[in-house]
C-alpha cells in the first residue's frame, strides 16, 4: 500500500548536536503506529519534522506523496495534528472554535457547517456544542483537539500523548476514538503509555538517542523469542553473535546473557547446549522470556541508559 507518511534518512541537529539521526519510517492508510522512546530520545523533534515545524538538515519527508520541504502548504493539507497541549481557545464555545478551525482551513460556509456537524458527531461533542471550552473536562478538551485535527479530512493524523491527564474512562473512550480514526487515515501516535500501544497500534517504532532501534508489527513481537542463559564460564560474546539464528546478544552480568532468537527456539536451545558442552562453558541455567512490548522497550531502549 502506498505510504501516506514517508520519511527517508532524516536528520536534524541542534547547535551541532544531532537529535534525530538518519531516521526512516513509513505509515500507510489504515495503520496506527506508535512512536516510543524515553524523554530526550528524539520523539518531539521527529514530530516537529513530520509536521513541517522543523526542516530536516538531511533526508526527505513526503505527506501523501507531496514533498513537505518543497511544497509545505500543499503537503500540510493532508495532515492533521494534535500536539501534547491541545491548541484550544478557552473563551470560545465548541461550535465557535470548530467553525474557526474549518474556515482557516479554507472551507466555504456550507462545507464548514457540514464538517463541524460531522466531527462533533464523530467525537461525541453534540451535547457541549454551546459550552465554553474552558468549562469542559480534560476528556472533552482532548476530543475537541481531535476534532480540529480531522475537520479537513486529512490523510495522516499525528497525535502527541492524547491520553495524558485522562481518567480511566476517558482513556478507554480515547482509545476507541483512535481506533475509529484508522478507517479514514493513517495515524501516528506518540506516547509513553505502553498499554495504549498494545490496545490500539498495529506497529511500534522505538527511538533511542535519535536513532531507530526497533520497528515491528505488534503481532510479530511474539515471534521474536528471547532466552536467558547463565554460565560458570561466560562464552565470548562474539562467538554467540556469529550464530545465524541469534539476532542480538545482551550481557546481563558477568555470567548471564540474554539472546534474541529469530528461528525455532527449541532447535537453537539444543544447539547452544551442545556448544556449551563442547566448549566447557558450564551452562548452569537456561529459560525462556515471554516477549512483551515492555520487555522489548526495556531491552532496546532502556538498557544502557543511566
GROMACS .gro file of C-alpha atoms in nm:
model
  306
    1UNK     CA    1   0.000   0.000   0.000
    2UNK     CA    2   0.125   0.348  -0.088
    3UNK     CA    3   0.260   0.522   0.226
    4UNK     CA    4   0.083   0.836   0.344
    5UNK     CA    5   0.379   0.949   0.555
    6UNK     CA    6   0.727   0.863   0.439
    7UNK     CA    7   1.046   0.987   0.600
    8UNK     CA    8   1.374   0.879   0.442
    9UNK     CA    9   1.704   0.914   0.628
   10UNK     CA   10   1.604   1.237   0.802
   11UNK     CA   11   1.846   1.403   1.043
   12UNK     CA   12   1.830   1.719   1.249
   13UNK     CA   13   2.093   1.898   1.454
   14UNK     CA   14   2.062   2.146   1.740
   15UNK     CA   15   2.382   2.350   1.773
   16UNK     CA   16   2.589   2.076   1.611
   17UNK     CA   17   2.435   1.805   1.831
   18UNK     CA   18   2.223   1.550   1.645
   19UNK     CA   19   1.875   1.499   1.790
   20UNK     CA   20   1.749   1.279   1.505
   21UNK     CA   21   1.994   1.065   1.309
   22UNK     CA   22   1.916   0.907   0.971
   23UNK     CA   23   1.565   0.811   1.075
   24UNK     CA   24   1.333   0.644   0.825
   25UNK     CA   25   0.968   0.549   0.874
   26UNK     CA   26   0.660   0.483   0.666
   27UNK     CA   27   0.293   0.489   0.757
   28UNK     CA   28   0.012   0.372   0.532
   29UNK     CA   29  -0.364   0.426   0.522
   30UNK     CA   30  -0.545   0.229   0.792
   31UNK     CA   31  -0.235   0.186   1.009
   32UNK     CA   32  -0.187   0.308   1.365
   33UNK     CA   33   0.181   0.327   1.454
   34UNK     CA   34   0.331   0.415   1.792
   35UNK     CA   35   0.643   0.627   1.833
   36UNK     CA   36   0.813   0.528   2.158
   37UNK     CA   37   1.121   0.642   2.344
   38UNK     CA   38   1.236   0.799   2.668
   39UNK     CA   39   1.246   1.174   2.721
   40UNK     CA   40   1.525   1.308   2.502
   41UNK     CA   41   1.508   1.016   2.258
   42UNK     CA   42   1.406   1.242   1.969
   43UNK     CA   43   1.028   1.189   1.962
   44UNK     CA   44   0.933   1.556   1.985
   45UNK     CA   45   1.188   1.656   1.722
   46UNK     CA   46   1.063   1.377   1.495
   47UNK     CA   47   0.704   1.503   1.528
   48UNK     CA   48   0.813   1.860   1.457
   49UNK     CA   49   0.994   1.739   1.145
   50UNK     CA   50   0.695   1.533   1.024
   51UNK     CA   51   0.455   1.824   1.075
   52UNK     CA   52   0.681   2.073   0.899
   53UNK     CA   53   0.751   2.275   1.213
   54UNK     CA   54   1.122   2.199   1.162
   55UNK     CA   55   1.311   2.133   0.841
   56UNK     CA   56   1.549   1.836   0.835
   57UNK     CA   57   1.919   1.902   0.786
   58UNK     CA   58   1.925   1.590   0.567
   59UNK     CA   59   1.674   1.346   0.423
   60UNK     CA   60   1.327   1.379   0.276
   61UNK     CA   61   0.969   1.375   0.407
   62UNK     CA   62   0.659   1.326   0.194
   63UNK     CA   63   0.297   1.355   0.306
   64UNK     CA   64   0.055   1.188   0.065
   65UNK     CA   65   0.335   1.184  -0.199
   66UNK     CA   66   0.399   1.559  -0.165
   67UNK     CA   67   0.746   1.677  -0.060
   68UNK     CA   68   0.698   1.857   0.273
   69UNK     CA   69   1.008   2.073   0.224
   70UNK     CA   70   0.937   2.179  -0.135
   71UNK     CA   71   0.558   2.219  -0.107
   72UNK     CA   72   0.480   2.268   0.264
   73UNK     CA   73   0.133   2.420   0.230
   74UNK     CA   74   0.011   2.158  -0.011
   75UNK     CA   75   0.158   1.874   0.195
   76UNK     CA   76   0.007   2.002   0.520
   77UNK     CA   77  -0.341   1.993   0.368
   78UNK     CA   78  -0.320   1.614   0.409
   79UNK     CA   79  -0.202   1.637   0.771
   80UNK     CA   80  -0.394   1.666   1.098
   81UNK     CA   81  -0.208   1.727   1.425
   82UNK     CA   82  -0.292   1.718   1.793
   83UNK     CA   83   0.011   1.834   1.997
   84UNK     CA   84   0.063   1.733   2.359
   85UNK     CA   85  -0.118   2.052   2.461
   86UNK     CA   86  -0.432   2.088   2.252
   87UNK     CA   87  -0.438   2.422   2.060
   88UNK     CA   88  -0.767   2.543   2.207
   89UNK     CA   89  -0.912   2.890   2.261
   90UNK     CA   90  -1.068   2.861   2.606
   91UNK     CA   91  -1.302   3.158   2.574
   92UNK     CA   92  -1.474   3.021   2.263
   93UNK     CA   93  -1.758   2.774   2.260
   94UNK     CA   94  -1.704   2.438   2.093
   95UNK     CA   95  -1.904   2.546   1.789
   96UNK     CA   96  -1.722   2.878   1.760
   97UNK     CA   97  -1.384   2.710   1.781
   98UNK     CA   98  -1.459   2.437   1.528
   99UNK     CA   99  -1.611   2.688   1.286
  100UNK     CA  100  -1.293   2.892   1.317
  101UNK     CA  101  -1.074   2.585   1.252
  102UNK     CA  102  -1.274   2.496   0.943
  103UNK     CA  103  -1.260   2.847   0.799
  104UNK     CA  104  -0.882   2.883   0.841
  105UNK     CA  105  -0.857   2.553   0.651
  106UNK     CA  106  -1.021   2.732   0.359
  107UNK     CA  107  -1.365   2.574   0.376
  108UNK     CA  108  -1.674   2.752   0.248
  109UNK     CA  109  -1.959   2.832   0.488
  110UNK     CA  110  -2.156   2.533   0.361
  111UNK     CA  111  -1.857   2.299   0.391
  112UNK     CA  112  -1.786   2.437   0.737
  113UNK     CA  113  -2.141   2.372   0.855
  114UNK     CA  114  -2.134   2.013   0.728
  115UNK     CA  115  -1.787   1.928   0.862
  116UNK     CA  116  -1.849   2.081   1.206
  117UNK     CA  117  -2.159   1.865   1.245
  118UNK     CA  118  -1.971   1.558   1.123
  119UNK     CA  119  -1.675   1.592   1.358
  120UNK     CA  120  -1.898   1.677   1.654
  121UNK     CA  121  -2.089   1.355   1.593
  122UNK     CA  122  -1.770   1.154   1.544
  123UNK     CA  123  -1.610   1.292   1.862
  124UNK     CA  124  -1.940   1.292   2.058
  125UNK     CA  125  -1.940   1.664   2.120
  126UNK     CA  126  -2.304   1.743   2.033
  127UNK     CA  127  -2.408   1.783   2.396
  128UNK     CA  128  -2.144   2.052   2.462
  129UNK     CA  129  -2.175   2.249   2.136
  130UNK     CA  130  -2.254   2.581   2.304
  131UNK     CA  131  -2.041   2.546   2.616
  132UNK     CA  132  -1.717   2.738   2.666
  133UNK     CA  133  -1.413   2.517   2.616
  134UNK     CA  134  -1.254   2.629   2.944
  135UNK     CA  135  -1.551   2.488   3.138
  136UNK     CA  136  -1.520   2.140   2.990
  137UNK     CA  137  -1.332   1.840   3.130
  138UNK     CA  138  -0.988   1.734   3.008
  139UNK     CA  139  -1.152   1.444   2.826
  140UNK     CA  140  -1.383   1.674   2.629
  141UNK     CA  141  -1.095   1.911   2.555
  142UNK     CA  142  -0.892   1.625   2.409
  143UNK     CA  143  -1.192   1.531   2.193
  144UNK     CA  144  -1.212   1.889   2.069
  145UNK     CA  145  -0.840   1.865   1.989
  146UNK     CA  146  -0.909   1.554   1.782
  147UNK     CA  147  -1.200   1.729   1.610
  148UNK     CA  148  -0.983   2.022   1.497
  149UNK     CA  149  -0.719   1.778   1.370
  150UNK     CA  150  -0.964   1.590   1.145
  151UNK     CA  151  -1.201   1.866   1.039
  152UNK     CA  152  -1.034   1.899   0.698
  153UNK     CA  153  -1.038   1.519   0.639
  154UNK     CA  154  -0.660   1.468   0.642
  155UNK     CA  155  -0.494   1.155   0.508
  156UNK     CA  156  -0.249   1.143   0.802
  157UNK     CA  157  -0.316   1.221   1.168
  158UNK     CA  158  -0.041   1.275   1.427
  159UNK     CA  159  -0.134   1.254   1.795
  160UNK     CA  160   0.111   1.353   2.070
  161UNK     CA  161   0.024   1.199   2.409
  162UNK     CA  162  -0.356   1.206   2.354
  163UNK     CA  163  -0.437   1.017   2.677
  164UNK     CA  164  -0.222   1.225   2.913
  165UNK     CA  165  -0.420   1.357   3.209
  166UNK     CA  166  -0.730   1.148   3.136
  167UNK     CA  167  -0.907   0.926   3.386
  168UNK     CA  168  -0.953   0.551   3.309
  169UNK     CA  169  -1.296   0.601   3.150
  170UNK     CA  170  -1.171   0.886   2.932
  171UNK     CA  171  -0.865   0.680   2.831
  172UNK     CA  172  -1.092   0.396   2.718
  173UNK     CA  173  -1.304   0.640   2.517
  174UNK     CA  174  -0.995   0.800   2.361
  175UNK     CA  175  -0.863   0.459   2.254
  176UNK     CA  176  -1.195   0.382   2.084
  177UNK     CA  177  -1.177   0.715   1.906
  178UNK     CA  178  -0.825   0.644   1.780
  179UNK     CA  179  -0.932   0.303   1.653
  180UNK     CA  180  -1.210   0.468   1.453
  181UNK     CA  181  -0.968   0.725   1.305
  182UNK     CA  182  -0.784   0.447   1.121
  183UNK     CA  183  -1.087   0.391   0.898
  184UNK     CA  184  -1.014   0.711   0.707
  185UNK     CA  185  -0.647   0.790   0.768
  186UNK     CA  186  -0.301   0.680   0.874
  187UNK     CA  187  -0.241   0.752   1.244
  188UNK     CA  188   0.091   0.817   1.419
  189UNK     CA  189   0.070   0.805   1.798
  190UNK     CA  190   0.347   0.935   2.024
  191UNK     CA  191   0.304   0.815   2.381
  192UNK     CA  192   0.473   0.698   2.698
  193UNK     CA  193   0.188   0.458   2.779
  194UNK     CA  194   0.261   0.105   2.661
  195UNK     CA  195  -0.097   0.000   2.736
  196UNK     CA  196  -0.222   0.249   2.477
  197UNK     CA  197   0.015   0.098   2.221
  198UNK     CA  198  -0.094  -0.260   2.290
  199UNK     CA  199  -0.462  -0.162   2.269
  200UNK     CA  200  -0.471   0.046   1.950
  201UNK     CA  201  -0.150   0.015   1.746
  202UNK     CA  202  -0.051  -0.216   1.462
  203UNK     CA  203   0.316  -0.128   1.467
  204UNK     CA  204   0.571   0.020   1.703
  205UNK     CA  205   0.873   0.237   1.620
  206UNK     CA  206   1.123   0.284   1.905
  207UNK     CA  207   1.384   0.559   1.925
  208UNK     CA  208   1.697   0.582   2.134
  209UNK     CA  209   1.929   0.881   2.115
  210UNK     CA  210   1.769   0.992   1.790
  211UNK     CA  211   1.802   0.658   1.610
  212UNK     CA  212   1.562   0.378   1.531
  213UNK     CA  213   1.636   0.076   1.749
  214UNK     CA  214   1.321  -0.129   1.688
  215UNK     CA  215   1.039  -0.126   1.432
  216UNK     CA  216   0.798  -0.418   1.407
  217UNK     CA  217   0.432  -0.510   1.392
  218UNK     CA  218   0.278  -0.572   1.733
  219UNK     CA  219   0.162  -0.916   1.616
  220UNK     CA  220   0.520  -1.009   1.527
  221UNK     CA  221   0.653  -0.946   1.877
  222UNK     CA  222   0.562  -1.296   1.988
  223UNK     CA  223   0.775  -1.437   1.705
  224UNK     CA  224   1.089  -1.262   1.834
  225UNK     CA  225   1.178  -1.508   2.113
  226UNK     CA  226   1.426  -1.443   2.392
  227UNK     CA  227   1.622  -1.683   2.605
  228UNK     CA  228   1.839  -1.612   2.909
  229UNK     CA  229   2.143  -1.831   2.988
  230UNK     CA  230   2.367  -1.844   3.296
  231UNK     CA  231   2.715  -2.000   3.277
  232UNK     CA  232   3.002  -2.086   3.506
  233UNK     CA  233   3.229  -1.950   3.234
  234UNK     CA  234   3.064  -1.688   3.014
  235UNK     CA  235   3.125  -1.762   2.643
  236UNK     CA  236   3.278  -1.491   2.423
  237UNK     CA  237   3.000  -1.262   2.302
  238UNK     CA  238   3.146  -1.266   1.950
  239UNK     CA  239   3.106  -1.645   1.937
  240UNK     CA  240   2.737  -1.620   2.022
  241UNK     CA  241   2.684  -1.328   1.782
  242UNK     CA  242   2.814  -1.536   1.491
  243UNK     CA  243   2.528  -1.785   1.527
  244UNK     CA  244   2.291  -1.708   1.239
  245UNK     CA  245   1.975  -1.773   1.444
  246UNK     CA  246   2.072  -1.513   1.706
  247UNK     CA  247   1.981  -1.152   1.628
  248UNK     CA  248   2.127  -0.986   1.937
  249UNK     CA  249   2.326  -1.073   2.248
  250UNK     CA  250   2.284  -0.869   2.566
  251UNK     CA  251   2.515  -0.909   2.865
  252UNK     CA  252   2.308  -0.910   3.186
  253UNK     CA  253   2.601  -0.956   3.428
  254UNK     CA  254   2.936  -1.134   3.444
  255UNK     CA  255   2.792  -1.481   3.383
  256UNK     CA  256   2.446  -1.423   3.231
  257UNK     CA  257   2.350  -1.332   2.876
  258UNK     CA  258   2.017  -1.275   2.701
  259UNK     CA  259   1.974  -1.380   2.339
  260UNK     CA  260   1.719  -1.263   2.080
  261UNK     CA  261   1.634  -1.564   1.863
  262UNK     CA  262   1.494  -1.538   1.510
  263UNK     CA  263   1.436  -1.910   1.440
  264UNK     CA  264   1.284  -2.214   1.610
  265UNK     CA  265   1.357  -2.165   1.978
  266UNK     CA  266   1.391  -2.533   2.071
  267UNK     CA  267   1.638  -2.601   1.790
  268UNK     CA  268   1.854  -2.306   1.887
  269UNK     CA  269   1.849  -2.404   2.255
  270UNK     CA  270   1.962  -2.757   2.170
  271UNK     CA  271   2.246  -2.620   1.960
  272UNK     CA  272   2.351  -2.390   2.245
  273UNK     CA  273   2.351  -2.682   2.488
  274UNK     CA  274   2.582  -2.876   2.257
  275UNK     CA  275   2.809  -2.574   2.214
  276UNK     CA  276   2.825  -2.524   2.590
  277UNK     CA  277   2.931  -2.884   2.644
  278UNK     CA  278   3.192  -2.886   2.368
  279UNK     CA  279   3.342  -2.553   2.478
  280UNK     CA  280   3.321  -2.621   2.853
  281UNK     CA  281   3.118  -2.307   2.918
  282UNK     CA  282   2.943  -2.475   3.210
  283UNK     CA  283   2.579  -2.390   3.137
  284UNK     CA  284   2.401  -2.360   3.473
  285UNK     CA  285   2.057  -2.234   3.370
  286UNK     CA  286   1.855  -2.164   3.057
  287UNK     CA  287   1.500  -2.032   3.041
  288UNK     CA  288   1.264  -1.857   2.804
  289UNK     CA  289   1.149  -1.499   2.848
  290UNK     CA  290   0.795  -1.426   2.736
  291UNK     CA  291   0.816  -1.147   2.480
  292UNK     CA  292   0.608  -0.841   2.563
  293UNK     CA  293   0.618  -0.482   2.449
  294UNK     CA  294   0.756  -0.387   2.789
  295UNK     CA  295   1.037  -0.644   2.757
  296UNK     CA  296   1.130  -0.508   2.416
  297UNK     CA  297   1.120  -0.148   2.540
  298UNK     CA  298   1.346  -0.231   2.835
  299UNK     CA  299   1.585  -0.430   2.617
  300UNK     CA  300   1.606  -0.194   2.320
  301UNK     CA  301   1.555   0.149   2.477
  302UNK     CA  302   1.627   0.148   2.850
  303UNK     CA  303   1.926  -0.083   2.860
  304UNK     CA  304   2.246   0.120   2.860
  305UNK     CA  305   2.076   0.444   2.970
  306UNK     CA  306   2.197   0.575   3.306
   0.00000   0.00000   0.00000
